[in-house]
Coordinates of N, CA and C in Angstrom, one line a residue:
X487 N -6.5 2.1 -3.6 CA -5.5 2.3 -2.7 C -4.8 3.5 -3.2
X488 N -5.6 4.3 -3.8 CA -5.0 5.4 -4.6 C -3.9 6.2 -3.7
X489 N -4.4 6.5 -2.4 CA -3.5 7.4 -1.4 C -2.2 6.6 -1.1
X490 N -2.5 5.4 -1.5 CA -0.9 4.4 -1.2 C -0.2 4.3 -2.6
X491 N -0.7 4.9 -3.7 CA -0.2 4.8 -5.2 C -0.2 3.8 -5.7
X492 N -1.2 3.1 -5.4 CA -1.9 1.8 -6.3 C -3.1 2.3 -6.8
X493 N -3.1 2.1 -8.2 CA -4.4 2.6 -9.2 C -4.9 1.5 -9.9
X494 N -6.1 1.7 -10.2 CA -6.7 0.5 -11.0 C -6.0 0.4 -12.2
X495 N -5.9 -0.6 -12.4 CA -5.2 -1.4 -13.5 C -3.6 -1.8 -13.3
X496 N -3.1 -1.3 -12.0 CA -2.0 -1.4 -11.6 C -1.6 -3.2 -11.2
X497 N -0.6 -3.6 -11.6 CA -0.1 -5.1 -11.3 C 0.4 -4.8 -9.9
X498 N 0.2 -5.7 -8.8 CA 0.8 -5.7 -7.7 C 1.8 -7.0 -7.4
X499 N 2.8 -6.8 -6.9 CA 3.7 -8.1 -6.4 C 3.5 -8.2 -5.1
X500 N 3.0 -9.8 -4.8 CA 2.6 -10.2 -3.6 C 3.6 -11.2 -3.2
X501 N 3.8 -11.1 -1.7 CA 4.9 -12.4 -1.2 C 3.7 -13.1 -0.4
X502 N 3.4 -14.2 -1.4 CA 2.4 -15.2 -0.8 C 3.2 -16.1 0.4
X503 N 4.2 -15.9 0.7 CA 4.7 -16.8 1.9 C 4.9 -15.8 3.2
X504 N 4.6 -14.3 3.1 CA 4.8 -13.4 4.2 C 3.3 -13.9 4.8
X505 N 3.4 -13.5 6.3 CA 2.5 -13.6 7.1 C 1.8 -12.0 7.5
X506 N 0.4 -11.9 7.0 CA 0.1 -10.7 7.4 C 0.1 -10.2 8.4
X507 N 0.3 -9.0 8.6 CA 0.2 -8.7 10.1 C -0.5 -7.0 9.9
X508 N -0.8 -6.6 11.3 CA -1.6 -5.3 11.4 C -0.8 -4.1 10.8
X509 N -1.3 -3.3 9.8 CA -0.7 -2.4 8.9 C -0.5 -2.7 7.3
X510 N -0.3 -4.3 7.0 CA 0.2 -4.6 5.9 C -1.0 -4.4 4.8
X511 N -0.4 -4.0 3.5 CA -1.6 -4.1 2.7 C -1.4 -5.7 2.0
X512 N -2.7 -6.1 1.7 CA -2.9 -7.3 1.6 C -3.5 -7.6 0.6
X513 N -3.3 -8.7 -0.5 CA -4.1 -9.2 -1.7 C -5.1 -10.3 -0.9
X514 N -6.5 -10.1 -1.1 CA -7.2 -10.9 -0.1 C -8.4 -11.2 -1.4
X515 N -9.2 -12.3 -0.9 CA -10.2 -12.8 -1.6 C -11.7 -12.9 -1.2
X516 N -12.7 -12.0 -1.1 CA -13.6 -12.0 -0.5 C -14.8 -12.6 -1.1
X517 N -15.5 -13.9 -0.4 CA -16.5 -14.8 -1.3 C -17.7 -13.9 -1.5
X518 N -18.0 -13.8 -3.0 CA -19.0 -13.1 -3.4 C -18.7 -11.7 -4.0
X519 N -17.6 -11.2 -3.3 CA -17.0 -9.9 -3.9 C -15.8 -10.0 -4.7
X520 N -14.6 -10.9 -4.8 CA -13.8 -11.1 -5.7 C -12.5 -10.6 -4.8
X521 N -11.4 -10.4 -5.8 CA -10.3 -9.9 -5.1 C -10.1 -8.5 -4.6
X522 N -9.5 -8.2 -3.6 CA -9.4 -6.8 -3.2 C -7.9 -6.4 -2.7
X523 N -7.5 -5.3 -2.9 CA -6.2 -4.8 -2.1 C -6.5 -4.0 -1.3
X524 N -6.4 -4.2 0.1 CA -6.5 -3.3 1.2 C -5.6 -3.3 2.3
X525 N -5.4 -2.4 3.2 CA -4.9 -2.6 4.4 C -5.5 -3.4 5.5
X526 N -4.8 -4.1 6.2 CA -5.1 -5.2 7.0 C -5.3 -4.3 8.2
X527 N -6.2 -4.2 9.4 CA -6.0 -3.4 10.5 C -6.6 -4.5 11.7
X528 N -5.7 -4.5 12.7 CA -6.3 -5.7 13.7 C -6.2 -4.8 15.3
X529 N -7.0 -4.9 16.0 CA -6.8 -4.8 17.4 C -7.6 -5.6 18.2
X530 N -7.6 -5.5 19.4 CA -8.5 -5.9 20.4 C -9.8 -6.4 20.1
X531 N -10.7 -5.4 19.3 CA -11.6 -5.6 18.9 C -12.4 -6.4 17.7
X532 N -11.0 -6.7 17.0 CA -11.3 -7.4 15.8 C -10.5 -7.2 14.8
X533 N -10.9 -7.3 13.5 CA -10.0 -7.0 12.2 C -10.8 -6.3 11.1
X534 N -10.3 -5.5 10.4 CA -11.0 -4.8 9.1 C -10.1 -4.9 8.0
X535 N -10.4 -4.6 6.8 CA -9.7 -4.1 5.6 C -10.1 -2.8 5.1
X536 N -9.1 -1.7 5.3 CA -9.2 -0.3 5.0 C -8.9 -0.1 3.8
X537 N -9.4 0.7 2.9 CA -9.1 1.0 1.7 C -8.1 2.6 2.0
X538 N -7.2 2.8 1.0 CA -6.6 4.1 1.1 C -7.2 5.2 0.2
X539 N -8.6 5.2 0.2 CA -9.6 6.0 -0.8 C -10.4 6.3 0.1
X540 N -11.0 7.8 0.5 CA -12.0 8.0 1.4 C -13.3 7.4 0.7
X541 N -13.3 7.4 -0.5 CA -14.6 7.0 -1.2 C -15.0 5.4 -0.7
X542 N -14.4 4.6 -0.3 CA -14.5 3.2 0.1 C -14.5 3.0 1.8
X543 N -15.7 2.5 2.0 CA -15.7 2.3 3.7 C -14.8 0.9 3.9
X544 N -14.3 0.7 5.2 CA -13.8 -0.5 5.6 C -14.6 -1.4 5.7
X545 N -14.0 -2.5 5.3 CA -14.8 -4.0 5.5 C -14.7 -4.4 6.9
X546 N -15.5 -4.8 7.5 CA -15.1 -5.1 8.8 C -15.3 -6.7 8.8
X547 N -14.5 -7.6 9.2 CA -14.0 -9.0 9.1 C -14.6 -9.7 10.2
X548 N -15.9 -10.3 10.0 CA -16.6 -11.2 11.2 C -16.7 -12.7 10.6
X549 N -17.6 -13.4 11.2 CA -17.5 -14.8 10.9 C -18.5 -14.7 9.6
X550 N -19.3 -13.7 9.2 CA -20.1 -14.0 8.3 C -19.4 -13.7 6.8
X551 N -18.2 -13.2 7.3 CA -17.3 -12.8 5.6 C -16.2 -14.0 5.5
X552 N -16.5 -14.8 4.2 CA -15.6 -16.0 4.1 C -14.5 -15.1 3.0
X553 N -13.1 -14.9 4.0 CA -11.9 -14.6 3.6 C -10.9 -15.3 3.4
X554 N -9.9 -15.0 2.1 CA -8.9 -15.8 2.2 C -7.5 -14.5 1.9
X555 N -6.6 -14.6 2.7 CA -5.4 -13.6 2.4 C -4.7 -14.3 1.6
X556 N -4.2 -14.0 0.4 CA -3.2 -14.6 -0.4 C -1.7 -14.1 -0.1
X557 N -1.5 -13.1 0.4 CA -0.2 -12.6 0.8 C -0.1 -11.2 1.0
X558 N 1.4 -10.7 1.1 CA 1.3 -9.5 1.3 C 1.9 -8.4 0.2
X559 N 1.4 -7.4 -0.2 CA 1.5 -6.5 -1.3 C 3.2 -6.1 -1.1
X560 N 4.0 -6.0 -1.5 CA 5.4 -5.7 -1.7 C 5.9 -4.6 -2.7
X561 N 5.3 -4.7 -3.7 CA 5.5 -3.6 -4.6 C 4.1 -3.5 -5.8
X562 N 4.6 -2.6 -6.9 CA 3.4 -2.4 -7.6 C 4.4 -2.0 -8.9
X563 N 3.4 -2.3 -10.3 CA 3.9 -1.8 -11.6 C 2.6 -1.3 -12.2
X564 N 2.8 0.0 -12.9 CA 1.7 0.7 -13.4 C 2.3 1.2 -14.5
X565 N 1.4 2.1 -15.3 CA 1.7 2.7 -16.5 C 2.6 4.0 -16.2
X566 N 3.6 4.4 -17.0 CA 4.6 5.3 -16.6 C 3.8 6.8 -17.1

């Protein structure tokens, strides 16, 4: 998520009570892959998780992916 100012090693602040909506940056768990911080994109065709780094392809969400969204990212803390 480097293009959003979130870098490897940063801590993210997550609102676990917020309902994730289209365009939100979320903390999610994908079975077999672990935790990810990605932008949630939803449209009439479905949903995906997009990175703010072009080196990473979007993760298309379908019934084969076991996904849990833990909350919406509301801030970050990192090294100065």
